[in-house]
PDB file of C-alpha atoms and ligand atoms in Angstrom:
ATOM      1  CA  MET A1443      -9.915 -25.330  16.512  1.00  0.00           C
ATOM      2  CA  SER A1444      -7.538 -23.574  18.825  1.00  0.00           C
ATOM      3  CA  PHE A1445      -6.558 -20.053  17.806  1.00  0.00           C
ATOM      4  CA  LYS A1446      -4.222 -19.608  20.764  1.00  0.00           C
ATOM      5  CA  ASP A1447      -1.458 -17.116  19.853  1.00  0.00           C
ATOM      6  CA  LYS A1448      -3.293 -16.158  16.633  1.00  0.00           C
ATOM      7  CA  VAL A1449      -4.194 -12.570  15.769  1.00  0.00           C
ATOM      8  CA  ALA A1450      -7.306 -11.841  13.706  1.00  0.00           C
ATOM      9  CA  ILE A1451      -8.689  -8.618  12.258  1.00  0.00           C
ATOM     10  CA  VAL A1452     -12.471  -8.725  11.848  1.00  0.00           C
ATOM     11  CA  THR A1453     -14.003  -5.820   9.945  1.00  0.00           C
ATOM     12  CA  GLY A1454     -17.630  -5.056  10.696  1.00  0.00           C
ATOM     13  CA  ALA A1455     -17.328  -6.610  14.150  1.00  0.00           C
ATOM     14  CA  SER A1456     -19.735  -4.188  15.798  1.00  0.00           C
ATOM     15  CA  SER A1457     -22.780  -6.272  14.849  1.00  0.00           C
ATOM     16  CA  GLY A1458     -24.192  -9.330  13.124  1.00  0.00           C
ATOM     17  CA  ILE A1459     -21.857 -11.856  11.543  1.00  0.00           C
ATOM     18  CA  GLY A1460     -18.673  -9.905  12.350  1.00  0.00           C
ATOM     19  CA  ALA A1461     -19.535  -9.632  16.046  1.00  0.00           C
ATOM     20  CA  ALA A1462     -20.243 -13.368  16.208  1.00  0.00           C
ATOM     21  CA  VAL A1463     -16.949 -14.119  14.444  1.00  0.00           C
ATOM     22  CA  ALA A1464     -14.924 -11.902  16.796  1.00  0.00           C
ATOM     23  CA  ILE A1465     -16.536 -13.480  19.864  1.00  0.00           C
ATOM     24  CA  ALA A1466     -15.978 -16.994  18.493  1.00  0.00           C
ATOM     25  CA  PHE A1467     -12.300 -16.304  17.685  1.00  0.00           C
ATOM     26  CA  SER A1468     -11.801 -14.918  21.151  1.00  0.00           C
ATOM     27  CA  ALA A1469     -13.462 -17.943  22.760  1.00  0.00           C
ATOM     28  CA  GLU A1470     -10.903 -20.106  20.921  1.00  0.00           C
ATOM     29  CA  GLY A1471      -7.983 -18.085  22.276  1.00  0.00           C
ATOM     30  CA  ALA A1472      -7.283 -15.561  19.511  1.00  0.00           C
ATOM     31  CA  SER A1473      -6.466 -11.895  19.982  1.00  0.00           C
ATOM     32  CA  VAL A1474      -8.958  -9.940  17.912  1.00  0.00           C
ATOM     33  CA  ALA A1475      -8.945  -6.468  16.375  1.00  0.00           C
ATOM     34  CA  ILE A1476     -12.599  -5.440  16.332  1.00  0.00           C
ATOM     35  CA  VAL A1477     -13.321  -2.917  13.581  1.00  0.00           C
ATOM     36  CA  GLY A1478     -16.398  -0.775  12.933  1.00  0.00           C
ATOM     37  CA  ARG A1479     -17.717   2.773  13.181  1.00  0.00           C
ATOM     38  CA  ASN A1480     -20.216   2.507  16.049  1.00  0.00           C
ATOM     39  CA  GLN A1481     -18.291   2.837  19.330  1.00  0.00           C
ATOM     40  CA  THR A1482     -21.154   1.616  21.536  1.00  0.00           C
ATOM     41  CA  LYS A1483     -21.677  -1.528  19.497  1.00  0.00           C
ATOM     42  CA  LEU A1484     -17.930  -2.148  19.281  1.00  0.00           C
ATOM     43  CA  ALA A1485     -17.726  -1.933  23.063  1.00  0.00           C
ATOM     44  CA  ALA A1486     -20.552  -4.477  23.354  1.00  0.00           C
ATOM     45  CA  THR A1487     -18.602  -6.949  21.196  1.00  0.00           C
ATOM     46  CA  ALA A1488     -15.371  -6.228  23.083  1.00  0.00           C
ATOM     47  CA  SER A1489     -17.080  -6.934  26.401  1.00  0.00           C
ATOM     48  CA  ARG A1490     -17.586 -10.518  25.189  1.00  0.00           C
ATOM     49  CA  CYS A1491     -13.973 -10.992  24.028  1.00  0.00           C
ATOM     50  CA  ALA A1492     -11.084 -11.863  26.354  1.00  0.00           C
ATOM     51  CA  ASN A1493      -8.297 -10.190  24.387  1.00  0.00           C
ATOM     52  CA  SER A1494      -9.508  -7.570  21.963  1.00  0.00           C
ATOM     53  CA  LEU A1495      -8.508  -4.246  20.497  1.00  0.00           C
ATOM     54  CA  VAL A1496     -11.329  -1.925  19.502  1.00  0.00           C
ATOM     55  CA  ILE A1497     -10.552   0.084  16.377  1.00  0.00           C
ATOM     56  CA  GLN A1498     -13.214   2.629  15.538  1.00  0.00           C
ATOM     57  CA  ALA A1499     -12.693   3.129  11.831  1.00  0.00           C
ATOM     58  CA  ASP A1500     -14.415   3.508   8.474  1.00  0.00           C
ATOM     59  CA  VAL A1501     -12.992   0.860   6.146  1.00  0.00           C
ATOM     60  CA  THR A1502     -13.848   2.987   3.097  1.00  0.00           C
ATOM     61  CA  ASN A1503     -11.400   5.627   4.309  1.00  0.00           C
ATOM     62  CA  ASP A1504      -7.852   4.839   3.151  1.00  0.00           C
ATOM     63  CA  ASP A1505      -6.211   6.461   6.187  1.00  0.00           C
ATOM     64  CA  ASP A1506      -8.491   4.535   8.540  1.00  0.00           C
ATOM     65  CA  ALA A1507      -7.614   1.296   6.758  1.00  0.00           C
ATOM     66  CA  ARG A1508      -3.907   1.985   7.296  1.00  0.00           C
ATOM     67  CA  ARG A1509      -4.618   2.799  10.957  1.00  0.00           C
ATOM     68  CA  ILE A1510      -6.449  -0.543  11.412  1.00  0.00           C
ATOM     69  CA  VAL A1511      -3.389  -2.469  10.245  1.00  0.00           C
ATOM     70  CA  ASN A1512      -0.890  -0.256  12.096  1.00  0.00           C
ATOM     71  CA  GLU A1513      -2.762  -0.374  15.415  1.00  0.00           C
ATOM     72  CA  THR A1514      -3.133  -4.152  15.167  1.00  0.00           C
ATOM     73  CA  ILE A1515       0.609  -4.543  14.588  1.00  0.00           C
ATOM     74  CA  GLU A1516       1.490  -2.077  17.372  1.00  0.00           C
ATOM     75  CA  THR A1517      -0.741  -3.943  19.830  1.00  0.00           C
ATOM     76  CA  PHE A1518      -0.419  -7.589  18.853  1.00  0.00           C
ATOM     77  CA  GLY A1519       2.776  -7.658  16.723  1.00  0.00           C
ATOM     78  CA  LYS A1520       1.412  -9.694  13.789  1.00  0.00           C
ATOM     79  CA  ILE A1521      -1.631 -10.559  11.685  1.00  0.00           C
ATOM     80  CA  ASP A1522      -2.548 -14.219  11.109  1.00  0.00           C
ATOM     81  CA  ILE A1523      -6.108 -13.817   9.856  1.00  0.00           C
ATOM     82  CA  LEU A1524      -8.040 -11.103   8.018  1.00  0.00           C
ATOM     83  CA  ILE A1525     -11.818 -11.400   7.895  1.00  0.00           C
ATOM     84  CA  ASN A1526     -13.163  -8.966   5.296  1.00  0.00           C
ATOM     85  CA  ASN A1527     -16.708  -8.912   6.619  1.00  0.00           C
ATOM     86  CA  ALA A1528     -17.836  -5.247   6.741  1.00  0.00           C
ATOM     87  CA  GLY A1529     -20.484  -4.798   4.079  1.00  0.00           C
ATOM     88  CA  GLY A1530     -23.894  -3.496   3.279  1.00  0.00           C
ATOM     89  CA  LEU A1531     -26.031  -2.074   0.559  1.00  0.00           C
ATOM     90  CA  SER A1532     -27.812   1.012  -0.581  1.00  0.00           C
ATOM     91  CA  PHE A1533     -30.716   0.687  -2.959  1.00  0.00           C
ATOM     92  CA  GLY A1534     -30.951   2.044  -6.489  1.00  0.00           C
ATOM     93  CA  SER A1535     -32.270   0.447  -9.688  1.00  0.00           C
ATOM     94  CA  ILE A1536     -31.228   0.974 -13.278  1.00  0.00           C
ATOM     95  CA  PHE A1537     -34.605   2.762 -13.720  1.00  0.00           C
ATOM     96  CA  ASP A1538     -34.117   5.429 -11.056  1.00  0.00           C
ATOM     97  CA  ASP A1539     -31.742   8.275 -10.302  1.00  0.00           C
ATOM     98  CA  LYS A1540     -30.256   6.558  -7.221  1.00  0.00           C
ATOM     99  CA  ILE A1541     -28.359   4.007  -9.275  1.00  0.00           C
ATOM    100  CA  MET A1542     -24.979   5.754  -9.353  1.00  0.00           C
ATOM    101  CA  THR A1543     -25.098   6.700  -5.672  1.00  0.00           C
ATOM    102  CA  ALA A1544     -25.931   3.087  -4.869  1.00  0.00           C
ATOM    103  CA  TYR A1545     -23.104   1.901  -7.111  1.00  0.00           C
ATOM    104  CA  ASP A1546     -20.502   4.247  -5.610  1.00  0.00           C
ATOM    105  CA  SER A1547     -21.316   3.614  -1.950  1.00  0.00           C
ATOM    106  CA  THR A1548     -21.831  -0.137  -2.303  1.00  0.00           C
ATOM    107  CA  MET A1549     -18.666  -0.679  -4.330  1.00  0.00           C
ATOM    108  CA  ALA A1550     -16.663   1.519  -1.951  1.00  0.00           C
ATOM    109  CA  LEU A1551     -17.678  -0.630   1.017  1.00  0.00           C
ATOM    110  CA  ASN A1552     -18.044  -4.138  -0.391  1.00  0.00           C
ATOM    111  CA  LEU A1553     -15.171  -4.133  -2.872  1.00  0.00           C
ATOM    112  CA  ARG A1554     -12.785  -1.169  -2.804  1.00  0.00           C
ATOM    113  CA  ALA A1555     -12.355  -1.321   0.981  1.00  0.00           C
ATOM    114  CA  VAL A1556     -11.582  -5.034   0.712  1.00  0.00           C
ATOM    115  CA  PHE A1557      -8.859  -4.329  -1.877  1.00  0.00           C
ATOM    116  CA  ARG A1558      -7.412  -1.661   0.412  1.00  0.00           C
ATOM    117  CA  MET A1559      -7.538  -3.662   3.654  1.00  0.00           C
ATOM    118  CA  THR A1560      -6.125  -6.718   1.926  1.00  0.00           C
ATOM    119  CA  SER A1561      -3.235  -4.891   0.260  1.00  0.00           C
ATOM    120  CA  LEU A1562      -2.211  -3.361   3.593  1.00  0.00           C
ATOM    121  CA  ALA A1563      -2.456  -6.639   5.506  1.00  0.00           C
ATOM    122  CA  VAL A1564      -0.802  -8.895   2.908  1.00  0.00           C
ATOM    123  CA  PRO A1565       2.843  -8.274   3.918  1.00  0.00           C
ATOM    124  CA  TYR A1566       2.000  -9.325   7.481  1.00  0.00           C
ATOM    125  CA  LEU A1567      -0.129 -12.277   6.358  1.00  0.00           C
ATOM    126  CA  ILE A1568       2.793 -13.516   4.241  1.00  0.00           C
ATOM    127  CA  LYS A1569       5.101 -13.234   7.244  1.00  0.00           C
ATOM    128  CA  ALA A1570       2.642 -15.218   9.402  1.00  0.00           C
ATOM    129  CA  LYS A1571       1.647 -17.676   6.595  1.00  0.00           C
ATOM    130  CA  GLY A1572      -1.866 -16.637   7.459  1.00  0.00           C
ATOM    131  CA  ASN A1573      -5.182 -16.566   5.667  1.00  0.00           C
ATOM    132  CA  ILE A1574      -8.074 -14.384   4.525  1.00  0.00           C
ATOM    133  CA  VAL A1575     -11.802 -15.057   4.566  1.00  0.00           C
ATOM    134  CA  ASN A1576     -14.038 -12.740   2.535  1.00  0.00           C
ATOM    135  CA  VAL A1577     -17.745 -12.546   3.338  1.00  0.00           C
ATOM    136  CA  SER A1578     -19.695 -12.520   0.087  1.00  0.00           C
ATOM    137  CA  SER A1579     -23.352 -13.413  -0.504  1.00  0.00           C
ATOM    138  CA  VAL A1580     -25.595 -15.705  -2.524  1.00  0.00           C
ATOM    139  CA  ALA A1581     -26.690 -12.416  -4.122  1.00  0.00           C
ATOM    140  CA  ALA A1582     -23.587 -12.765  -6.309  1.00  0.00           C
ATOM    141  CA  ARG A1583     -25.023 -15.912  -7.929  1.00  0.00           C
ATOM    142  CA  THR A1584     -28.658 -15.176  -8.663  1.00  0.00           C
ATOM    143  CA  THR A1585     -30.922 -12.601 -10.299  1.00  0.00           C
ATOM    144  CA  GLN A1586     -33.675 -13.311  -7.727  1.00  0.00           C
ATOM    145  CA  PHE A1587     -32.867 -10.308  -5.524  1.00  0.00           C
ATOM    146  CA  ALA A1588     -34.828  -7.054  -5.766  1.00  0.00           C
ATOM    147  CA  LEU A1589     -33.907  -4.948  -8.755  1.00  0.00           C
ATOM    148  CA  GLU A1590     -32.887  -2.111  -6.415  1.00  0.00           C
ATOM    149  CA  SER A1591     -30.045  -4.249  -5.049  1.00  0.00           C
ATOM    150  CA  ILE A1592     -28.203  -4.728  -8.350  1.00  0.00           C
ATOM    151  CA  ALA A1593     -25.132  -2.852  -7.057  1.00  0.00           C
ATOM    152  CA  TYR A1594     -24.945  -5.194  -4.049  1.00  0.00           C
ATOM    153  CA  SER A1595     -25.171  -8.318  -6.223  1.00  0.00           C
ATOM    154  CA  VAL A1596     -22.503  -7.020  -8.593  1.00  0.00           C
ATOM    155  CA  SER A1597     -20.201  -5.976  -5.736  1.00  0.00           C
ATOM    156  CA  LYS A1598     -20.386  -9.458  -4.235  1.00  0.00           C
ATOM    157  CA  ALA A1599     -19.810 -11.094  -7.645  1.00  0.00           C
ATOM    158  CA  GLY A1600     -16.676  -8.951  -7.897  1.00  0.00           C
ATOM    159  CA  LEU A1601     -15.657 -10.006  -4.410  1.00  0.00           C
ATOM    160  CA  ASP A1602     -16.012 -13.676  -5.390  1.00  0.00           C
ATOM    161  CA  HIS A1603     -13.610 -13.263  -8.296  1.00  0.00           C
ATOM    162  CA  PHE A1604     -11.269 -11.121  -6.223  1.00  0.00           C
ATOM    163  CA  GLY A1605     -11.048 -14.003  -3.755  1.00  0.00           C
ATOM    164  CA  ALA A1606     -10.278 -16.549  -6.467  1.00  0.00           C
ATOM    165  CA  CYS A1607      -7.599 -14.382  -8.125  1.00  0.00           C
ATOM    166  CA  LEU A1608      -6.066 -13.452  -4.783  1.00  0.00           C
ATOM    167  CA  ALA A1609      -5.895 -17.104  -3.746  1.00  0.00           C
ATOM    168  CA  ALA A1610      -3.855 -17.781  -6.892  1.00  0.00           C
ATOM    169  CA  ASP A1611      -1.634 -14.735  -6.277  1.00  0.00           C
ATOM    170  CA  LEU A1612      -0.896 -15.607  -2.652  1.00  0.00           C
ATOM    171  CA  ALA A1613      -0.609 -19.400  -2.806  1.00  0.00           C
ATOM    172  CA  GLU A1614       3.139 -19.358  -3.496  1.00  0.00           C
ATOM    173  CA  HIS A1615       3.534 -17.152  -0.408  1.00  0.00           C
ATOM    174  CA  GLY A1616       1.740 -19.691   1.792  1.00  0.00           C
ATOM    175  CA  VAL A1617      -1.342 -17.519   2.329  1.00  0.00           C
ATOM    176  CA  ARG A1618      -4.791 -19.070   1.851  1.00  0.00           C
ATOM    177  CA  VAL A1619      -7.790 -17.048   0.637  1.00  0.00           C
ATOM    178  CA  ASN A1620     -11.382 -18.264   0.809  1.00  0.00           C
ATOM    179  CA  THR A1621     -14.858 -16.859   0.510  1.00  0.00           C
ATOM    180  CA  ILE A1622     -18.135 -17.664   2.181  1.00  0.00           C
ATOM    181  CA  SER A1623     -21.509 -16.900   0.649  1.00  0.00           C
ATOM    182  CA  PRO A1624     -24.371 -16.787   3.124  1.00  0.00           C
ATOM    183  CA  GLY A1625     -28.064 -16.677   2.338  1.00  0.00           C
ATOM    184  CA  PRO A1626     -30.351 -14.815   4.755  1.00  0.00           C
ATOM    185  CA  VAL A1627     -28.804 -14.335   8.207  1.00  0.00           C
ATOM    186  CA  VAL A1628     -30.669 -12.541  10.992  1.00  0.00           C
ATOM    187  CA  THR A1629     -28.649  -9.337  11.519  1.00  0.00           C
ATOM    188  CA  ASP A1630     -29.087  -5.564  11.379  1.00  0.00           C
ATOM    189  CA  ILE A1631     -28.311  -5.453   7.650  1.00  0.00           C
ATOM    190  CA  LYS A1632     -31.939  -5.106   6.560  1.00  0.00           C
ATOM    191  CA  ALA A1633     -32.704  -2.340   9.036  1.00  0.00           C
ATOM    192  CA  ASN A1634     -29.451  -0.570   8.126  1.00  0.00           C
ATOM    193  CA  CYS A1635     -30.486  -0.291   4.495  1.00  0.00           C
ATOM    194  CA  GLY A1636     -34.069   0.727   5.250  1.00  0.00           C
ATOM    195  CA  ASP A1637     -35.699  -2.653   4.550  1.00  0.00           C
ATOM    196  CA  THR A1638     -38.494  -3.102   7.100  1.00  0.00           C
ATOM    197  CA  GLY A1639     -39.445  -6.660   6.046  1.00  0.00           C
ATOM    198  CA  SER A1640     -39.195  -9.484   8.556  1.00  0.00           C
ATOM    199  CA  TRP A1641     -36.521 -12.199   8.376  1.00  0.00           C
ATOM    200  CA  ASP A1642     -39.215 -14.848   8.756  1.00  0.00           C
ATOM    201  CA  ASP A1643     -40.713 -13.708   5.443  1.00  0.00           C
ATOM    202  CA  LEU A1644     -37.549 -15.004   3.756  1.00  0.00           C
ATOM    203  CA  LYS A1645     -37.830 -18.548   5.101  1.00  0.00           C
ATOM    204  CA  PRO A1646     -40.113 -19.798   2.292  1.00  0.00           C
ATOM    205  CA  PHE A1647     -37.437 -18.765  -0.231  1.00  0.00           C
ATOM    206  CA  THR A1648     -35.078 -21.411   1.178  1.00  0.00           C
ATOM    207  CA  ALA A1649     -35.347 -25.176   0.625  1.00  0.00           C
ATOM    208  CA  LEU A1650     -34.914 -25.776   4.372  1.00  0.00           C
ATOM    209  CA  ASN A1651     -37.513 -23.117   5.223  1.00  0.00           C
ATOM    210  CA  ASN A1652     -35.074 -21.433   7.581  1.00  0.00           C
ATOM    211  CA  VAL A1653     -32.823 -18.418   8.026  1.00  0.00           C
ATOM    212  CA  SER A1654     -29.420 -18.544   9.751  1.00  0.00           C
ATOM    213  CA  GLN A1655     -28.148 -16.996  12.949  1.00  0.00           C
ATOM    214  CA  PRO A1656     -24.778 -15.164  12.867  1.00  0.00           C
ATOM    215  CA  GLU A1657     -23.160 -17.801  15.111  1.00  0.00           C
ATOM    216  CA  GLU A1658     -23.718 -20.489  12.446  1.00  0.00           C
ATOM    217  CA  ILE A1659     -21.827 -18.381   9.904  1.00  0.00           C
ATOM    218  CA  ALA A1660     -19.089 -17.756  12.469  1.00  0.00           C
ATOM    219  CA  ASP A1661     -18.639 -21.533  12.897  1.00  0.00           C
ATOM    220  CA  LEU A1662     -17.956 -21.922   9.173  1.00  0.00           C
ATOM    221  CA  ILE A1663     -15.587 -18.953   9.068  1.00  0.00           C
ATOM    222  CA  LEU A1664     -13.606 -20.288  12.013  1.00  0.00           C
ATOM    223  CA  PHE A1665     -13.256 -23.670  10.383  1.00  0.00           C
ATOM    224  CA  ILE A1666     -11.981 -22.153   7.126  1.00  0.00           C
ATOM    225  CA  ALA A1667      -9.558 -19.890   9.017  1.00  0.00           C
ATOM    226  CA  SER A1668      -8.237 -22.784  11.111  1.00  0.00           C
ATOM    227  CA  ASP A1669      -5.347 -25.164  10.471  1.00  0.00           C
ATOM    228  CA  LYS A1670      -7.940 -27.918   9.940  1.00  0.00           C
ATOM    229  CA  ALA A1671      -8.602 -26.230   6.568  1.00  0.00           C
ATOM    230  CA  LYS A1672      -4.915 -26.010   5.632  1.00  0.00           C
ATOM    231  CA  SER A1673      -5.509 -27.566   2.201  1.00  0.00           C
ATOM    232  CA  ILE A1674      -8.396 -25.242   1.339  1.00  0.00           C
ATOM    233  CA  THR A1675      -7.740 -22.152  -0.757  1.00  0.00           C
ATOM    234  CA  GLY A1676      -9.611 -20.426  -3.573  1.00  0.00           C
ATOM    235  CA  SER A1677     -12.867 -21.977  -2.357  1.00  0.00           C
ATOM    236  CA  ASN A1678     -16.247 -20.354  -1.935  1.00  0.00           C
ATOM    237  CA  TYR A1679     -18.653 -21.936   0.531  1.00  0.00           C
ATOM    238  CA  ILE A1680     -22.395 -21.438   0.245  1.00  0.00           C
ATOM    239  CA  THR A1681     -24.288 -21.509   3.548  1.00  0.00           C
ATOM    240  CA  ASP A1682     -27.837 -20.529   2.626  1.00  0.00           C
ATOM    241  CA  ASN A1683     -30.394 -23.054   3.930  1.00  0.00           C
ATOM    242  CA  GLY A1684     -30.811 -24.132   0.310  1.00  0.00           C
ATOM    243  CA  PHE A1685     -31.745 -20.669  -0.989  1.00  0.00           C
ATOM    244  CA  LEU A1686     -29.990 -21.233  -4.314  1.00  0.00           C
ATOM    245  CA  ILE A1687     -31.323 -24.763  -4.899  1.00  0.00           C
ATOM    246  CA  LYS A1688     -34.941 -23.981  -3.951  1.00  0.00           C
ATOM    247  CA  ARG A1689     -37.388 -25.370  -6.572  1.00  0.00           C
ATOM    248  CA  TYR A1690     -40.381 -23.284  -7.555  1.00  0.00           C
ATOM    249  CA  LEU A1691     -41.837 -25.630 -10.195  1.00  0.00           C
TER     250      LEU A1691
HETATM  251  P1  LIG B 808     -24.736  -5.887   9.893  1.00  0.00           P
HETATM  252  O1  LIG B 808     -25.381  -4.672   9.325  1.00  0.00           O
HETATM  253  O2  LIG B 808     -25.261  -6.466  11.155  1.00  0.00           O
HETATM  254  O3  LIG B 808     -23.170  -5.655  10.064  1.00  0.00           O
HETATM  255  C1  LIG B 808     -22.439  -4.927   9.131  1.00  0.00           C
HETATM  256  C2  LIG B 808     -21.137  -4.558   9.797  1.00  0.00           C
HETATM  257  O4  LIG B 808     -20.330  -3.808   8.865  1.00  0.00           O
HETATM  258  C3  LIG B 808     -21.354  -3.693  11.017  1.00  0.00           C
HETATM  259  O5  LIG B 808     -20.467  -4.095  12.041  1.00  0.00           O
HETATM  260  C4  LIG B 808     -20.985  -2.303  10.526  1.00  0.00           C
HETATM  261  O6  LIG B 808     -20.455  -1.556  11.603  1.00  0.00           O
HETATM  262  C5  LIG B 808     -19.884  -2.637   9.524  1.00  0.00           C
HETATM  263  N1  LIG B 808     -19.668  -1.559   8.582  1.00  0.00           N
HETATM  264  C6  LIG B 808     -20.537  -1.079   7.664  1.00  0.00           C
HETATM  265  N2  LIG B 808     -19.983  -0.069   6.992  1.00  0.00           N
HETATM  266  C7  LIG B 808     -18.732   0.106   7.515  1.00  0.00           C
HETATM  267  C8  LIG B 808     -17.675   0.997   7.251  1.00  0.00           C
HETATM  268  N3  LIG B 808     -17.776   1.935   6.301  1.00  0.00           N
HETATM  269  N4  LIG B 808     -16.542   0.883   7.976  1.00  0.00           N
HETATM  270  C9  LIG B 808     -16.416  -0.058   8.945  1.00  0.00           C
HETATM  271  N5  LIG B 808     -17.388  -0.943   9.227  1.00  0.00           N
HETATM  272  C10 LIG B 808     -18.530  -0.857   8.520  1.00  0.00           C
HETATM  273  O7  LIG B 808     -24.808  -6.966   8.711  1.00  0.00           O
HETATM  274  P2  LIG B 808     -24.291  -8.455   8.543  1.00  0.00           P
HETATM  275  O8  LIG B 808     -23.639  -8.942   9.748  1.00  0.00           O
HETATM  276  O9  LIG B 808     -25.409  -9.187   7.982  1.00  0.00           O
HETATM  277  O10 LIG B 808     -23.229  -8.248   7.370  1.00  0.00           O
HETATM  278  C11 LIG B 808     -21.904  -8.737   7.423  1.00  0.00           C
HETATM  279  C12 LIG B 808     -21.511  -9.205   6.031  1.00  0.00           C
HETATM  280  O11 LIG B 808     -22.335 -10.320   5.663  1.00  0.00           O
HETATM  281  C13 LIG B 808     -21.713  -8.167   4.938  1.00  0.00           C
HETATM  282  O12 LIG B 808     -20.600  -8.202   4.063  1.00  0.00           O
HETATM  283  C14 LIG B 808     -22.956  -8.649   4.215  1.00  0.00           C
HETATM  284  O13 LIG B 808     -22.987  -8.232   2.876  1.00  0.00           O
HETATM  285  C15 LIG B 808     -22.798 -10.144   4.356  1.00  0.00           C
HETATM  286  N6  LIG B 808     -24.026 -10.917   4.174  1.00  0.00           N
HETATM  287  C16 LIG B 808     -25.079 -10.770   5.040  1.00  0.00           C
HETATM  288  C17 LIG B 808     -26.231 -11.510   4.841  1.00  0.00           C
HETATM  289  C18 LIG B 808     -27.423 -11.396   5.735  1.00  0.00           C
HETATM  290  O14 LIG B 808     -28.499 -11.892   5.372  1.00  0.00           O
HETATM  291  N7  LIG B 808     -27.313 -10.800   6.916  1.00  0.00           N
HETATM  292  C19 LIG B 808     -26.347 -12.444   3.714  1.00  0.00           C
HETATM  293  C20 LIG B 808     -25.181 -12.529   2.882  1.00  0.00           C
HETATM  294  C21 LIG B 808     -24.073 -11.786   3.121  1.00  0.00           C
HETATM  295  P3  LIG B 808     -20.680   0.007  11.896  1.00  0.00           P
HETATM  296  O15 LIG B 808     -22.072   0.343  11.537  1.00  0.00           O
HETATM  297  O16 LIG B 808     -20.337   0.103  13.342  1.00  0.00           O
HETATM  298  O17 LIG B 808     -19.669   0.681  11.039  1.00  0.00           O
END
């Protein structure tokens, strides 16, 4: 899976899955635009990439989104791959007064920012006959998640359908669009949303009694973004240690 001469933008590359993806792309020869808000963490990812451009930016800010695309073009001259990975959640249930705040912030990050980033990158992706990978979640497909994370589940369900529609829209332009849907992956996401539970506690909720490491998710993303997957578009890959097929009866 050589990505020599390829240019990838990875949003949310300052930690977790996005950092692993950026490092993996770089190891395969790609030039990578590393996007996130935390400068220290971005620098840590960059230090493990041979040819990277750090872009400190908030993807929910429209001007920042434009800057991400512009700076990538100014530095690398093209965009072959867009990984819409930045995401997270804030809690709020239908029974409490945090629901609309949770809805607004979660949708802004997990869905609206993806629309914005994608619309800005599409002209360049068409030119390069490139591809997009969106990072969704098994949360889009089940009601098993905590009731306070309803906005997250709905945002990812929207992202799934966005990916399918976009794949249809862009196929005639030679641009592939795919989605991956991880189950539990050991990253900072829990801590970032104030969840103090341990990742190990989630193992029994998977058929394989396991949780993933970010590098495993990066492997799948790289495959989908590579020429080896040239016939794959509009697909959505579950990688969840059997979370969704776990039997409780
Ligand atoms: P992390 O919290 O480790 O990483 C999230 C990344 O998103 C960070 O790099 C963060 O960077 C970035 N980010 C968050 N908000 C913004 C913003 N406004 N602008 C720019 N960057 C932002 O979590 P994960 O690696 O786990 O999450 C990556 C994706 O994987 C998310 O879409 C998540 O929903 C999805 N996912 C994760 C699962 C898991 O169990 N870990 C399971 C299923 C899906 P910074 O703080 O520097 O801005």
